Each structure stands twice: as structure tokens, then as C-alpha cells.
mmCIF file of C-alpha atoms and ligand atoms in Angstrom:
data_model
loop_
_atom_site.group_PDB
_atom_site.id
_atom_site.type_symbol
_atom_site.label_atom_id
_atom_site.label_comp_id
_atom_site.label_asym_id
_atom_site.label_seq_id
_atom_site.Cartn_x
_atom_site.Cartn_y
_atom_site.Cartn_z
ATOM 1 C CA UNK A 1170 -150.777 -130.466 -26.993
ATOM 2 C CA UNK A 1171 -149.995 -132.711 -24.041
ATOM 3 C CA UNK A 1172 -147.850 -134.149 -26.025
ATOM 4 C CA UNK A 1173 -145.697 -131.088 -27.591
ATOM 5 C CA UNK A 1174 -145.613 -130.050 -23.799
ATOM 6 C CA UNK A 1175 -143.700 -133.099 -22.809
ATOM 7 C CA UNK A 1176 -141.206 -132.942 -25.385
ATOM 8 C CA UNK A 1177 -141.018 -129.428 -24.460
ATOM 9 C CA UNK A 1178 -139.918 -130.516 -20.696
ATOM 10 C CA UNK A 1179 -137.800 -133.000 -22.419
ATOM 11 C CA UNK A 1180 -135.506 -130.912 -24.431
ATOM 12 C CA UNK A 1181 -135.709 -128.251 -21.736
ATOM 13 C CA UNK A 1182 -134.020 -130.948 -18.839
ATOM 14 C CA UNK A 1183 -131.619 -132.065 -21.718
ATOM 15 C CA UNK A 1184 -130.653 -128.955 -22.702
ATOM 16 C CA UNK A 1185 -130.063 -127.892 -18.842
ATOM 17 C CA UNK A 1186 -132.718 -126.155 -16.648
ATOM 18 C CA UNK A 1187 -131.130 -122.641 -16.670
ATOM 19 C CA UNK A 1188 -130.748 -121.151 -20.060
ATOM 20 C CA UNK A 1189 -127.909 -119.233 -18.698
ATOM 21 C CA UNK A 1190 -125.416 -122.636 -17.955
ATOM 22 C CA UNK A 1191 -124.122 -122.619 -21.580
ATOM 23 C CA UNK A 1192 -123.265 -118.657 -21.628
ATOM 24 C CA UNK A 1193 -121.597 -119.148 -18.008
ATOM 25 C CA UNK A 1194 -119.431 -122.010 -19.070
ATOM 26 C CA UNK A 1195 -118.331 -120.056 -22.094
ATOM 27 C CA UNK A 1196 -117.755 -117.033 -20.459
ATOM 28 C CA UNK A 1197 -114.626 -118.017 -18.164
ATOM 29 C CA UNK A 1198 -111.941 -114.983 -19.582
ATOM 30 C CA UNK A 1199 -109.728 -116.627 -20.808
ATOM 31 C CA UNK A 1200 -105.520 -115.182 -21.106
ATOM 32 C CA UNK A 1201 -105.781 -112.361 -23.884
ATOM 33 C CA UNK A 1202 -103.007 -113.846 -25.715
ATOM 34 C CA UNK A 1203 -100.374 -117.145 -25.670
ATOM 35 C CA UNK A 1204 -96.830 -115.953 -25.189
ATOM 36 C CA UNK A 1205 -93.543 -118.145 -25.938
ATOM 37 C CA UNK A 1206 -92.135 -117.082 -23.042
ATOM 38 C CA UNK A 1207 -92.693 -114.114 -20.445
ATOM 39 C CA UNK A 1208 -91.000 -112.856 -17.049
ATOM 40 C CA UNK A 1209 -92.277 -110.146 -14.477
ATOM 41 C CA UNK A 1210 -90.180 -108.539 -11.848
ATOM 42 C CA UNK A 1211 -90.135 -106.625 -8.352
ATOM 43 C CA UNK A 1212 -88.617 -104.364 -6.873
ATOM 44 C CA UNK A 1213 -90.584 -103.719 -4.247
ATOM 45 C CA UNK A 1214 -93.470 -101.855 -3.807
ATOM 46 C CA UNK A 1215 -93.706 -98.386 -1.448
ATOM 47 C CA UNK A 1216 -93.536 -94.610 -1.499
ATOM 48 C CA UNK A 1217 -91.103 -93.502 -3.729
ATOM 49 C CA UNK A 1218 -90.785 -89.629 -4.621
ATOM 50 C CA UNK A 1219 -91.537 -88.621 -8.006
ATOM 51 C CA UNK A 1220 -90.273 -84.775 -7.985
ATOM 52 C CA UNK A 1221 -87.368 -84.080 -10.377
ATOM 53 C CA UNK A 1222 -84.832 -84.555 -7.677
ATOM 54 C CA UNK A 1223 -85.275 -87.804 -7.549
ATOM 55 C CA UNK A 1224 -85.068 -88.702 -10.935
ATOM 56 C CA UNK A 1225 -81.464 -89.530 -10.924
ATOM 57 C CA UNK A 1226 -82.005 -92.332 -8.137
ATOM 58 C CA UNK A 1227 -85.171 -93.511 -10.309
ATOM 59 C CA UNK A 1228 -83.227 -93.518 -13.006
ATOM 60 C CA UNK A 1229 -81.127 -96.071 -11.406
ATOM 61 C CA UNK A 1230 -83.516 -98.470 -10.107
ATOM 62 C CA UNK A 1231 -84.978 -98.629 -13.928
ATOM 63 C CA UNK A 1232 -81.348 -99.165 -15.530
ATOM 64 C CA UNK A 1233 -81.188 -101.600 -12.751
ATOM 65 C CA UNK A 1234 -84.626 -103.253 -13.465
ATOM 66 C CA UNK A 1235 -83.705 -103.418 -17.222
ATOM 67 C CA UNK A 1236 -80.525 -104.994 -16.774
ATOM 68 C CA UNK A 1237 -82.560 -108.016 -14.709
ATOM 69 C CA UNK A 1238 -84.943 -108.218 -18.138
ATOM 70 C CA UNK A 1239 -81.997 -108.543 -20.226
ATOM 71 C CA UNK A 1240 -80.684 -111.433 -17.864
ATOM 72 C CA UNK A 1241 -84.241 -112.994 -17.853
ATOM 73 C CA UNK A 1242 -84.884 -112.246 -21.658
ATOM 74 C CA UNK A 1243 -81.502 -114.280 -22.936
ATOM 75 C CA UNK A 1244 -82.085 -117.144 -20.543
ATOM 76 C CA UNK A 1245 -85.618 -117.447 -21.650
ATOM 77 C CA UNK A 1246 -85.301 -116.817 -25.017
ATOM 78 C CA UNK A 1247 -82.419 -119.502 -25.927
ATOM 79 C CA UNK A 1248 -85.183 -121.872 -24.202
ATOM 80 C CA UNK A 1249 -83.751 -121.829 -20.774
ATOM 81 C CA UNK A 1250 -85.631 -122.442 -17.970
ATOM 82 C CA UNK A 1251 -87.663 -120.771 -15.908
ATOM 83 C CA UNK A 1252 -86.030 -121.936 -12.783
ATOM 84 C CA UNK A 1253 -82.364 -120.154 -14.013
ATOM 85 C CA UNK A 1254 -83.911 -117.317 -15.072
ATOM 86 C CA UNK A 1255 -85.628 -116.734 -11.903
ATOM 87 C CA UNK A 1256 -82.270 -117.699 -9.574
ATOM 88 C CA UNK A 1257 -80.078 -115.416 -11.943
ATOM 89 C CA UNK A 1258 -82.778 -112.724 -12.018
ATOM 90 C CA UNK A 1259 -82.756 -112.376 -8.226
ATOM 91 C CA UNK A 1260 -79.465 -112.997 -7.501
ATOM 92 C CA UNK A 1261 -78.335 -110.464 -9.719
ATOM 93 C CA UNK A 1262 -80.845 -108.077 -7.166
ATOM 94 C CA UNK A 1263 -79.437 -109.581 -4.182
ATOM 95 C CA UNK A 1264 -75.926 -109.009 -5.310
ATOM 96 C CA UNK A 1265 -77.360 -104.691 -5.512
ATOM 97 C CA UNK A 1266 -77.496 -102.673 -2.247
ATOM 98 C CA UNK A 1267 -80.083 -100.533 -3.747
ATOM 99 C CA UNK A 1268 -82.837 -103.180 -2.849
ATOM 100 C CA UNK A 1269 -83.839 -104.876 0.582
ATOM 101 C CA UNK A 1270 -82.577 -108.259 -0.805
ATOM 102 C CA UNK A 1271 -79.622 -110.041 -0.280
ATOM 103 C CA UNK A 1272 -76.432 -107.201 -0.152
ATOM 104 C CA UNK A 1273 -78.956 -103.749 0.810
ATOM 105 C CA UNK A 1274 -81.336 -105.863 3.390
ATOM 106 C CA UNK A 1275 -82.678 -104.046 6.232
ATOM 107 C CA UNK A 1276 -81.082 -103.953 9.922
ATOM 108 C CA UNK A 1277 -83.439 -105.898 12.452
ATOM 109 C CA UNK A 1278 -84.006 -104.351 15.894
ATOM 110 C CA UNK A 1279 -80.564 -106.107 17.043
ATOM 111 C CA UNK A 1280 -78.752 -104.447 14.770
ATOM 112 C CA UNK A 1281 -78.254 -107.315 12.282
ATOM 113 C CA UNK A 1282 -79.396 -108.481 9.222
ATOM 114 C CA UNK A 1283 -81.734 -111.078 8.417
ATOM 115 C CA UNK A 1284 -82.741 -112.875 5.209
ATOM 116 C CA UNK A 1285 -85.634 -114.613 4.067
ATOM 117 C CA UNK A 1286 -86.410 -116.100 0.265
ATOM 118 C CA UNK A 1287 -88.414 -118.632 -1.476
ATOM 119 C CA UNK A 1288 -89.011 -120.364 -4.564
ATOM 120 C CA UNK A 1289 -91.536 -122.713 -6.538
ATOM 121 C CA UNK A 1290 -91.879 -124.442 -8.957
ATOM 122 C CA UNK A 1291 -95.199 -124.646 -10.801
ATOM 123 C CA UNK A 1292 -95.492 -128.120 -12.808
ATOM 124 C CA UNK A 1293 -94.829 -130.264 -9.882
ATOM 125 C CA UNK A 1294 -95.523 -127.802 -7.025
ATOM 126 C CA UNK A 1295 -91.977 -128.392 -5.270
ATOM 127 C CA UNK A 1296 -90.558 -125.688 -3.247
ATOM 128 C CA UNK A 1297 -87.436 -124.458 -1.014
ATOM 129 C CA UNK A 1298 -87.025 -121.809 1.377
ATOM 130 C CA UNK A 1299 -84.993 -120.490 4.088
ATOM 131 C CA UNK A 1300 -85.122 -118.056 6.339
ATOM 132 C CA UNK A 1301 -83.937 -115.846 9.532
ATOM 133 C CA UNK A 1302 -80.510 -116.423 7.878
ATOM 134 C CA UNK A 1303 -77.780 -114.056 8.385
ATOM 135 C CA UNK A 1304 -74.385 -115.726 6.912
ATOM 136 C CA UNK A 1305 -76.484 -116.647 3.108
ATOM 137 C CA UNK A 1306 -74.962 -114.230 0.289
ATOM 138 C CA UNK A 1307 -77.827 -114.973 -1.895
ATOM 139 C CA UNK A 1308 -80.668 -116.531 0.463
ATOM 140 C CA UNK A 1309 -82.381 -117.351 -3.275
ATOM 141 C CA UNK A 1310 -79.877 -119.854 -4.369
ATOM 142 C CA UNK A 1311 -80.091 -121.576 -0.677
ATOM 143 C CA UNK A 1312 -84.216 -121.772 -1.142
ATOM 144 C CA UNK A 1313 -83.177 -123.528 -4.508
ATOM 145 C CA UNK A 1314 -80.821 -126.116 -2.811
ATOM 146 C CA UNK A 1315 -83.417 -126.646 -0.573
ATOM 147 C CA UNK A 1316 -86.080 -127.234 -2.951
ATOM 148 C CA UNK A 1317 -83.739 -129.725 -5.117
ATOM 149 C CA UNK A 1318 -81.519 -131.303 -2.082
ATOM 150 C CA UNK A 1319 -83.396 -131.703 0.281
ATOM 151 C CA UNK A 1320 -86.953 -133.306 1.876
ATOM 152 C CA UNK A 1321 -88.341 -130.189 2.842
ATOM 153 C CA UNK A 1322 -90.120 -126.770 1.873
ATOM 154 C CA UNK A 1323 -88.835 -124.415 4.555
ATOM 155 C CA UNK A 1324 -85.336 -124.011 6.512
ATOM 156 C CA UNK A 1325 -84.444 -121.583 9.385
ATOM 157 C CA UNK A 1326 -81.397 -120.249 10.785
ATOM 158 C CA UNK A 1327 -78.263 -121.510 11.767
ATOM 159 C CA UNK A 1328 -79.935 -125.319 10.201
ATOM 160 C CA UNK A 1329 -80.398 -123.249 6.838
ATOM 161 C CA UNK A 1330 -76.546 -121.884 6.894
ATOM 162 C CA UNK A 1331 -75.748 -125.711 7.870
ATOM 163 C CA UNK A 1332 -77.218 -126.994 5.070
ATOM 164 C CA UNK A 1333 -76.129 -124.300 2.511
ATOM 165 C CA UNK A 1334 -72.521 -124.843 3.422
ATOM 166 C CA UNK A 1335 -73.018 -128.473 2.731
ATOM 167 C CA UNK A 1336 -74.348 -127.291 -0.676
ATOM 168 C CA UNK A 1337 -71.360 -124.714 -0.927
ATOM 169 C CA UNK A 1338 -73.175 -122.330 -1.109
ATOM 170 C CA UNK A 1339 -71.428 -118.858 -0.686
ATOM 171 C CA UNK A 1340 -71.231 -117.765 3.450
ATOM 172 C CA UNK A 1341 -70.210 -114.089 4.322
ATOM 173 C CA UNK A 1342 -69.734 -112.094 7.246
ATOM 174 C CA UNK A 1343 -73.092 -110.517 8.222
ATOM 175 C CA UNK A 1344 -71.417 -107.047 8.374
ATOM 176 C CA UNK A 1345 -71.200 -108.046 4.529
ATOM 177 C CA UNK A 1346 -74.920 -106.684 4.697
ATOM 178 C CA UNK A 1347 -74.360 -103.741 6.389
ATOM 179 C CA UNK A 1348 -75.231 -100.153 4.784
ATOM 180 C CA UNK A 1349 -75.069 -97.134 6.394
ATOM 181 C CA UNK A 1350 -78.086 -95.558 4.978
ATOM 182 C CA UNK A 1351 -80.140 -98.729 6.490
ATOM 183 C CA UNK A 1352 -78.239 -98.679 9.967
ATOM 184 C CA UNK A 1353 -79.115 -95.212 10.048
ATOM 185 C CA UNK A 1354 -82.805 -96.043 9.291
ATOM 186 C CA UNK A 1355 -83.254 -98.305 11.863
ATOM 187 C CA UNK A 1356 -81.627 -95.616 14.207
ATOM 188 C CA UNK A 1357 -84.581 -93.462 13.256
ATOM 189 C CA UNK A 1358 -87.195 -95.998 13.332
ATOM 190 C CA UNK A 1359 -85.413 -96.522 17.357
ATOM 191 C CA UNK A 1360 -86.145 -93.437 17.925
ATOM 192 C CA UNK A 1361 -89.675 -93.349 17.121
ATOM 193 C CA UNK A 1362 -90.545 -95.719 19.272
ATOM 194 C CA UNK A 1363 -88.536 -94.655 22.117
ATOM 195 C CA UNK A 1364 -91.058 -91.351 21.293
ATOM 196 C CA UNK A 1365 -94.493 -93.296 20.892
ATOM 197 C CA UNK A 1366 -93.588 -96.356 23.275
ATOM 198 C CA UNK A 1367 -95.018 -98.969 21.024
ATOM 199 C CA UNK A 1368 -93.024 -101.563 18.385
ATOM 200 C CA UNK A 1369 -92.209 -99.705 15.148
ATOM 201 C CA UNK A 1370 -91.870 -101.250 11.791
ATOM 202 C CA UNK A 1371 -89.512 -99.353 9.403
ATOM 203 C CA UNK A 1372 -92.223 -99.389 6.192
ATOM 204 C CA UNK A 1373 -94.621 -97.817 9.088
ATOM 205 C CA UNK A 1374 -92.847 -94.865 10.213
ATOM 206 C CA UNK A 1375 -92.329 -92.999 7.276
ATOM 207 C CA UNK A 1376 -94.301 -93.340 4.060
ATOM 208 C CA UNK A 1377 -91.761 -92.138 1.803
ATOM 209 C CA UNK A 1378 -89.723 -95.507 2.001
ATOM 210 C CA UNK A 1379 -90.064 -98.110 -0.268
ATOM 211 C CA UNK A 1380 -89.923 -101.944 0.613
ATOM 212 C CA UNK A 1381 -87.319 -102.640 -1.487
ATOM 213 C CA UNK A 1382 -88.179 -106.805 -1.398
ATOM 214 C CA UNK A 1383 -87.487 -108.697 -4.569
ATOM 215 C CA UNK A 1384 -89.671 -111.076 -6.878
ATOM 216 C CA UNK A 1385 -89.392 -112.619 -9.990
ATOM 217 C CA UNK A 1386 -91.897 -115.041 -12.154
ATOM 218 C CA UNK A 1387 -91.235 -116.603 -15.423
ATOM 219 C CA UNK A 1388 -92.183 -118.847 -17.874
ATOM 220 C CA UNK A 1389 -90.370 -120.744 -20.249
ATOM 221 C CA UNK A 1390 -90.967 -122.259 -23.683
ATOM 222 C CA UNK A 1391 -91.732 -125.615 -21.831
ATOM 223 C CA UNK A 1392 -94.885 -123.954 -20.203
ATOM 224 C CA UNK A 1393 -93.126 -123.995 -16.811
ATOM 225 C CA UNK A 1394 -93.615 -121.119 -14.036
ATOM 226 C CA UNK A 1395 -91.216 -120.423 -11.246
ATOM 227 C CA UNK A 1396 -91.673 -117.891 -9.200
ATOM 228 C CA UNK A 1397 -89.047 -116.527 -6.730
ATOM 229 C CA UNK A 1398 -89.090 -113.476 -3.560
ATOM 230 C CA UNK A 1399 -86.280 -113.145 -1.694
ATOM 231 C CA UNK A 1400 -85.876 -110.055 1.308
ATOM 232 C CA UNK A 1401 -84.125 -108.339 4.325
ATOM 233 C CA UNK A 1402 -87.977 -108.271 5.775
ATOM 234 C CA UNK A 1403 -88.668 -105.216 7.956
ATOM 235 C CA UNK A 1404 -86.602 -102.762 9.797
ATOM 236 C CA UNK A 1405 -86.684 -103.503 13.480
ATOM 237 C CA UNK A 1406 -88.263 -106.300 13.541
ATOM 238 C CA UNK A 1407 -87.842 -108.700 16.508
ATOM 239 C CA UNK A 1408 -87.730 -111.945 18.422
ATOM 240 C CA UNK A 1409 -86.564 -113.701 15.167
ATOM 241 C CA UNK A 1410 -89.761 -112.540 12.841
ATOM 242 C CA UNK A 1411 -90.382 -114.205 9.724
ATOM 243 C CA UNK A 1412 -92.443 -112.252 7.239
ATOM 244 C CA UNK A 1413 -93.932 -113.317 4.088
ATOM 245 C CA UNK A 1414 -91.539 -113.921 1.769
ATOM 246 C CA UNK A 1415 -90.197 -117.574 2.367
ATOM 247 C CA UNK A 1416 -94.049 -118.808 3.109
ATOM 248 C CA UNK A 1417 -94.955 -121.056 0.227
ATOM 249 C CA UNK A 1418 -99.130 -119.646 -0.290
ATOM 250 C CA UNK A 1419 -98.001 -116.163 1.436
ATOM 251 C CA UNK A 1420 -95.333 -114.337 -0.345
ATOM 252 C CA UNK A 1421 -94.659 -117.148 -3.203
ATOM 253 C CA UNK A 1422 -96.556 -119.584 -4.941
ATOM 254 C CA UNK A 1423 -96.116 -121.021 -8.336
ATOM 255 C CA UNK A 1424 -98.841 -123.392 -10.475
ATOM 256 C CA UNK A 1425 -98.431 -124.236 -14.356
ATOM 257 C CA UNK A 1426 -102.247 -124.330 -14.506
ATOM 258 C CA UNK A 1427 -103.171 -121.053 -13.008
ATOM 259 C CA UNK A 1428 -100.322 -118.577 -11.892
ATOM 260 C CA UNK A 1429 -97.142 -118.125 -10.761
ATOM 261 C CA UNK A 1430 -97.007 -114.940 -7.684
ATOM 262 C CA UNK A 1431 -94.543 -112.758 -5.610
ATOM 263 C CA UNK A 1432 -95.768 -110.771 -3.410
ATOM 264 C CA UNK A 1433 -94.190 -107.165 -1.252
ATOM 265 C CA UNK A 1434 -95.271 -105.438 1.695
ATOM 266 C CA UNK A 1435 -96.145 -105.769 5.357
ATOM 267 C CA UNK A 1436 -95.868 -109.480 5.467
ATOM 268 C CA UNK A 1437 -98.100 -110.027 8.330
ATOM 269 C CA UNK A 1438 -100.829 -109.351 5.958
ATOM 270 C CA UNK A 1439 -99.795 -111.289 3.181
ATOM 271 C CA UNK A 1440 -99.475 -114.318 5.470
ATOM 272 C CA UNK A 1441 -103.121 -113.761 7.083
ATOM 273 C CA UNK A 1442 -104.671 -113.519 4.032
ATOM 274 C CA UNK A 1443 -102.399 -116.510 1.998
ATOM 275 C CA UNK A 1444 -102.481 -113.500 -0.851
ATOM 276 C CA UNK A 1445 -100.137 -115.869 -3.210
ATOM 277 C CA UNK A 1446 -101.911 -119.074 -3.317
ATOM 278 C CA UNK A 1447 -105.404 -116.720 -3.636
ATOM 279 C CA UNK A 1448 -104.391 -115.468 -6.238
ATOM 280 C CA UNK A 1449 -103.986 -119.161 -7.574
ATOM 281 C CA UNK A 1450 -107.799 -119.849 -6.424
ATOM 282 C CA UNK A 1451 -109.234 -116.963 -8.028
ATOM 283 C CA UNK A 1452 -108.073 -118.474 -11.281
ATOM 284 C CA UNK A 1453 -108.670 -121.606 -10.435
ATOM 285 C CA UNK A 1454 -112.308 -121.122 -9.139
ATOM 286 C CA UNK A 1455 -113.579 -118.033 -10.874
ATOM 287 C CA UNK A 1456 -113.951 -116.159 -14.163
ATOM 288 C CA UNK A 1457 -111.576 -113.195 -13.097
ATOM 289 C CA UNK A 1458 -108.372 -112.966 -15.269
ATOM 290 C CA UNK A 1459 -104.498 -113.034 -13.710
ATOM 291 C CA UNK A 1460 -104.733 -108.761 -13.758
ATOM 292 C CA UNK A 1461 -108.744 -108.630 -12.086
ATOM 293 C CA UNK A 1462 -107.612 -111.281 -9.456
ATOM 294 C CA UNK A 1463 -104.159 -109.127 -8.386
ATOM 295 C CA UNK A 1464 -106.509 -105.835 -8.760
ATOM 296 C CA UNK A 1465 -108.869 -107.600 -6.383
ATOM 297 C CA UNK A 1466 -106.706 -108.632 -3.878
ATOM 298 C CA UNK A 1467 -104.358 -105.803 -3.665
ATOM 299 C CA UNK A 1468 -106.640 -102.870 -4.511
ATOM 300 C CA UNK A 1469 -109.750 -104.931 -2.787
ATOM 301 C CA UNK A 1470 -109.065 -106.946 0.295
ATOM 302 C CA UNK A 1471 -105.913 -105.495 1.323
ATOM 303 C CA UNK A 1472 -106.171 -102.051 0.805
ATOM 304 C CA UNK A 1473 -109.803 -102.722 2.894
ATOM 305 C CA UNK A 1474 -107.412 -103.023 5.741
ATOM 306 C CA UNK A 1475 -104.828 -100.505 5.050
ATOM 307 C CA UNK A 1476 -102.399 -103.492 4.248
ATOM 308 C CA UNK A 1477 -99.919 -101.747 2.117
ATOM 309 C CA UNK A 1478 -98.148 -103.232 -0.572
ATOM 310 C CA UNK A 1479 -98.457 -105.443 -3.745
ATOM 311 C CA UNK A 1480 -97.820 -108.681 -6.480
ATOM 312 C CA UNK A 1481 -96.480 -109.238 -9.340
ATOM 313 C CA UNK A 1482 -97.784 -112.775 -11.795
ATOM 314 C CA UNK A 1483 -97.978 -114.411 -14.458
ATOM 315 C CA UNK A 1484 -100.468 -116.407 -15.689
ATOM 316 C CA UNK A 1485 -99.829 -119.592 -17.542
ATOM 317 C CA UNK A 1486 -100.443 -117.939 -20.851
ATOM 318 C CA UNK A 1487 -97.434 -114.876 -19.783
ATOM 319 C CA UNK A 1488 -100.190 -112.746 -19.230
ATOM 320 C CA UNK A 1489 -98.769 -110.320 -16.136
ATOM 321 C CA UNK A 1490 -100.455 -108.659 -13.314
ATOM 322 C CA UNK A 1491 -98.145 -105.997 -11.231
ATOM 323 C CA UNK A 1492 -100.734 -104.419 -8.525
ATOM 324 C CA UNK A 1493 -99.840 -102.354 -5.663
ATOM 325 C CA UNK A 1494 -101.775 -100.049 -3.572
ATOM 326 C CA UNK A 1495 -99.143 -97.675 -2.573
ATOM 327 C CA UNK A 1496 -97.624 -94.930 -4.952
ATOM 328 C CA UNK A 1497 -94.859 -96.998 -6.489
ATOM 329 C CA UNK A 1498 -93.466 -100.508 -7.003
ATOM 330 C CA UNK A 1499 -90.582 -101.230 -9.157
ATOM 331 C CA UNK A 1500 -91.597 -103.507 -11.817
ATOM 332 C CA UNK A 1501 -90.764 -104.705 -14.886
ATOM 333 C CA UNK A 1502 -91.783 -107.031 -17.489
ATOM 334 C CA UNK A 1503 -91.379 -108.686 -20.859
ATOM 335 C CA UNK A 1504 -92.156 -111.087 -23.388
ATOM 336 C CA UNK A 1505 -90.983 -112.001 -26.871
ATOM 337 C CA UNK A 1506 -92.912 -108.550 -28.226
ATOM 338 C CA UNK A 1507 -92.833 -106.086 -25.389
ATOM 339 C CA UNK A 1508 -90.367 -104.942 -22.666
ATOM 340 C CA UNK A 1509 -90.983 -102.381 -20.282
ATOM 341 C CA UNK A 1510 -89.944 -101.062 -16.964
ATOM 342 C CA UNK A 1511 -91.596 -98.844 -14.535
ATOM 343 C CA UNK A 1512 -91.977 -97.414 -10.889
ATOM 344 C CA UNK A 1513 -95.419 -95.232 -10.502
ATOM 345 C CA UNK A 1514 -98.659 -96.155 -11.711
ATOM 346 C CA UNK A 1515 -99.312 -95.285 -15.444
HETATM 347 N N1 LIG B 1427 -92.891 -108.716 2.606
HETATM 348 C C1 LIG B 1427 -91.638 -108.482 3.275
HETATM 349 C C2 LIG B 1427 -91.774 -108.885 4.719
HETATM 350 O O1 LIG B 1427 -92.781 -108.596 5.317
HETATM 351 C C3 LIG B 1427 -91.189 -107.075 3.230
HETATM 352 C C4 LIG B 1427 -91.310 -106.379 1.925
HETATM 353 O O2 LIG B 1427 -91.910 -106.836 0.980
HETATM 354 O O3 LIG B 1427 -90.760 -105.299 1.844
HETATM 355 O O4 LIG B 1427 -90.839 -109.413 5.259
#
């Protein structure tokens, strides 16, 4: 008896104390499926209308958004890589006034325009970014010089338009940014403050506007991530802000073994809470798959604080998550079997 006891604490240690270890170790959800390839986009995430007056302008932004697939889709699909699909993806944005990227970026409370963008890569964690820049055409291809050509992560100013005219990169005029319909906005957002006496953002004032940022994540046949987020920031914003968007772990963050993120909204938040590179930890330290870990953070801890905005990943299966907590964000997505894009929540 003593005997079958022993044997009994034996197997018991052997076998591990809890008799839940082997179910918990198993359980970790893994990616529904393995995709060849797969790419998510933003357009921003915000309060677009959805009454039948503005379906032309919706309309728009999804021709728009499909035309950035179909740029994404024939890069990835003759086994290019996820680094050119992502810089042609959101240049191609950039190069459209309709977003607050590159061309259509919002007015700061000067009256000019400032750019910010990122990008990563996710096998050997390298990245490039600029930002405050006002002379870039398409900040995105700077952050990819940067990443490339140079010994750092994160380049500001007049340094960044330095270095991208070394790397010919295309300067304009920064009245090549402006728009009346944003000029005008900031006018308004002016005026609101003049009224209430305290600092304005634009995305505050009125929640009918959208953000209008822009994000991209792929992954190519080689099992490579890149993800990508280039913006005009905030209206009225001051004293040389930087938001999100060109903080490696904030707006952008890229990692072939968990996820690859790009992030819109009120960047302050984003940066407080390092929502990109969480994202990365949550799959890294827990069982919660690429769409419960987005969910979590958008719908969970952000929303928690009235933090509005949202993500868009991939895991390193393709598997996408595109959360937001406000009423719309332009989206897309595809892979070699589906293709869809979208603006309000299904
Ligand atoms: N996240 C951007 C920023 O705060 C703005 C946006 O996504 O619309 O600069």
C-alpha cells in the first residue's frame, strides 16, 4: 500500500503537479489558418457619415482602398516583398488628398503642414522614421532610406529633409500640401478655441471627422512582415508635436514571430500605452489570438479612457485584426483567397 502510494507520488511529480499544465500548454490559439501571403490596410479610423448622401464620397475612399489591394496583391503575389508592397501601398495614399497622409495632411496651428511616417521590418527588427517634416513628398519612402541608409531609427526636421535630399528623395514646396478643405478646418478648429480658451485638437472638435492617417502590413511568401503608418498628425497641433505614427512600439511595430501593427488615432494615447509593440506582447506572452489582442486593446484599454481610434495587423500566419472604437475606419484586406474592403463595422 505504502508502496503503490509512492509510485503514486512518483508518477504524479513526473507527470507535473497540476493536472491542468498539459491542457494549458496545448491550449495557446494558435493562427486559424497559414496564408501564402496577406496585406491589411488603413485609412484611418474616425466618424464617417453613413446616410445616403455620403455614399458617393464612400464610394471613393473604397475604389481608392481597392486600388491599394490591387498594388499590394501583384507585388505580393509575384513573390515580392513585403517591404515594396508596403512603400508602394502607402505612397500610392500619400500621393491622394483624400487621406491625412502625404498630399491631403492636416494644417498645424501655424498654418503649415507637417509629416510624420514609419516603417519596420519584422525578421531583423530594423526600422526608419522621420518626422516634423514639411518639404518630404512621401515621408514613407524617407522612413525607408532611413531604415536602410542610415544608423538610426528616428529623424526630425530640417536633419530628416537633409538626409532625404542626400537620398534624392523627392522635396516639394510645403504649399504642395495645402487643401482648402483642411485650411478651412483648422480655421474652424481656431475658432473653437478662441470660444472655449483651451488647446483644440482637430479629431476633438467635431466627431464627424475622420483621421484620415495611413497604415499598411504585409507579408510575403518569405514569411516577412513590414509594417508601415505614415500621417499629417493632428489639426492644430503645436510647438513641433510628434504623434504616434513615426514611434517604433507606438504607432508601428513589426515582428516575424508575432505581428506586424499600424495604429490611428489620438497619438498621445497610442504612445502612453506603446499600443503597437503590445500588441506584439500579447502574442508573445499570452493565449489571445492577433484579432482578441487588437479587440482588447482598442475596444478594452483604450476605449476605458475614451482614447479614440484603432489598428490594423497581421499575424505571422496573415491572419488580420482591423479594430477601432469609433464608427468607421477605412480598411481593407486580402490574401490569396479573399479580398475585401470596408469603412463601418460589419
Ligand atoms: N495617430 C496620428 C497622430 O496622432 C493621427 C491619426 O491617426 O489620425 O499623429
Amino acid at each position: 500500500m505504502r508502496f503503490q502510494f509512492l509510485t503514486f507520488i512518483l508518477l504524479f511529480a513526473l507527470l507535473g503537479c497540476n493536472p491542468k499544465t498539459k491542457d494549458e500548454s496545448t491550449k495557446k490559439s494558435k493562427p486559424a489558418e497559414k496564408h501564402k501571403y496577406a496585406m491589411v490596410i488603413h485609412g484611418g479610423a474616425g466618424y464617417m457619415n453613413d446616410n445616403p448622401a455620403s455614399k458617393k464620397a464612400n464610394d471613393l475612399y473604397l475604389a481608392v482602398l481597392d486600388s491599394v489591394l490591387t498594388i499590394g496583391e501583384t507585388i505580393l503575389k509575384n513573390g515580392g516583398t513585403s517591404m515594396d508592397a508596403v512603400v508602394e501601398c502607402i505612397s500610392f495614399m500619400e500621393d491622394k488628398p483624400i487621406f491625412n497622409a502625404g498630399k491631403g495632411a492636416v494644417f498645424n496651428h501655424e498654418g503649415e503642414n507637417e509629416l510624420d511616417a514609419s516603417i519596420m521590418k519584422g525578421d531583423d527588427l530594423n526600422a526608419g522614421a522621420v518626422a516634423g517634416v514639411k518639404t518630404i513628398k512621401n515621408p514613407i519612402k524617407a522612413a525607408k532610406e532611413v531604415l536602410f541608409n542610415s544608423r538610426h531609427v528616428l529623424l526630425t526636421g530640417q536633419g530628416a529633409q537633409d538626409f532625404a535630399k542626400i537620398q534624392n528623395i523627392e522635396l516639394v514646396d510645403n504649399n504642395y500640401f495645402y487643401s482648402k478643405k483642411s485650411f478651412d478646418y483648422l480655421q474652424q478648429v481656431l475658432k473653437e478655441e478662441k470660444s472655449s480658451g483651451k488647446h483644440s485638437l482637430g479629431a476633438e472638435v467635431e466627431k464627424t471627422k475622420k483621421h484620415g492617417t495611413v497604415g499598411c502590413v504585409a507579408l510575403d511568401m518569405q514569411g516577412n512582415i513590414v509594417a508601415g503608418t505614415s500621417t499629417g498628425g493632428l489639426t492644430n497641433k503645436k510647438f513641433n508635436r510628434v504623434g504616434d505614427s513615426p514611434i517604433i512600439g507606438a504607432g508601428t511595430y513589426a515582428n516575424n514571430k508575432t505581428c506586424g501593427v499600424s495604429c490611428t488615432g489620438v497619438g498621445e494615447f497610442f504612445m502612453r500605452y506603446a499600443i503597437a509593440h503590445e500588441m506584439s506582447s500579447i502574442l508573445d506572452h499570452t493565449d489571445l489570438n492577433v484579432e482578441q489582442a487588437a479587440e482588447k486593446l482598442i475596444n478594452g484599454t483604450l476605449k476605458n479612457i475614451d482614447a479614440a481610434g484603432g489598428l490594423i495587423a497581421l499575424d505571422y500566419a496573415g491572419n488580420a485584426a482591423m479594430s477601432f472604437n469609433t464608427t468607421s475606419m477605412l480598411r481593407g484586406y486580402i490574401n490569396p483567397d479573399v479580398r475585401y474592403v470596408k469603412i463601418f463595422k460589419d
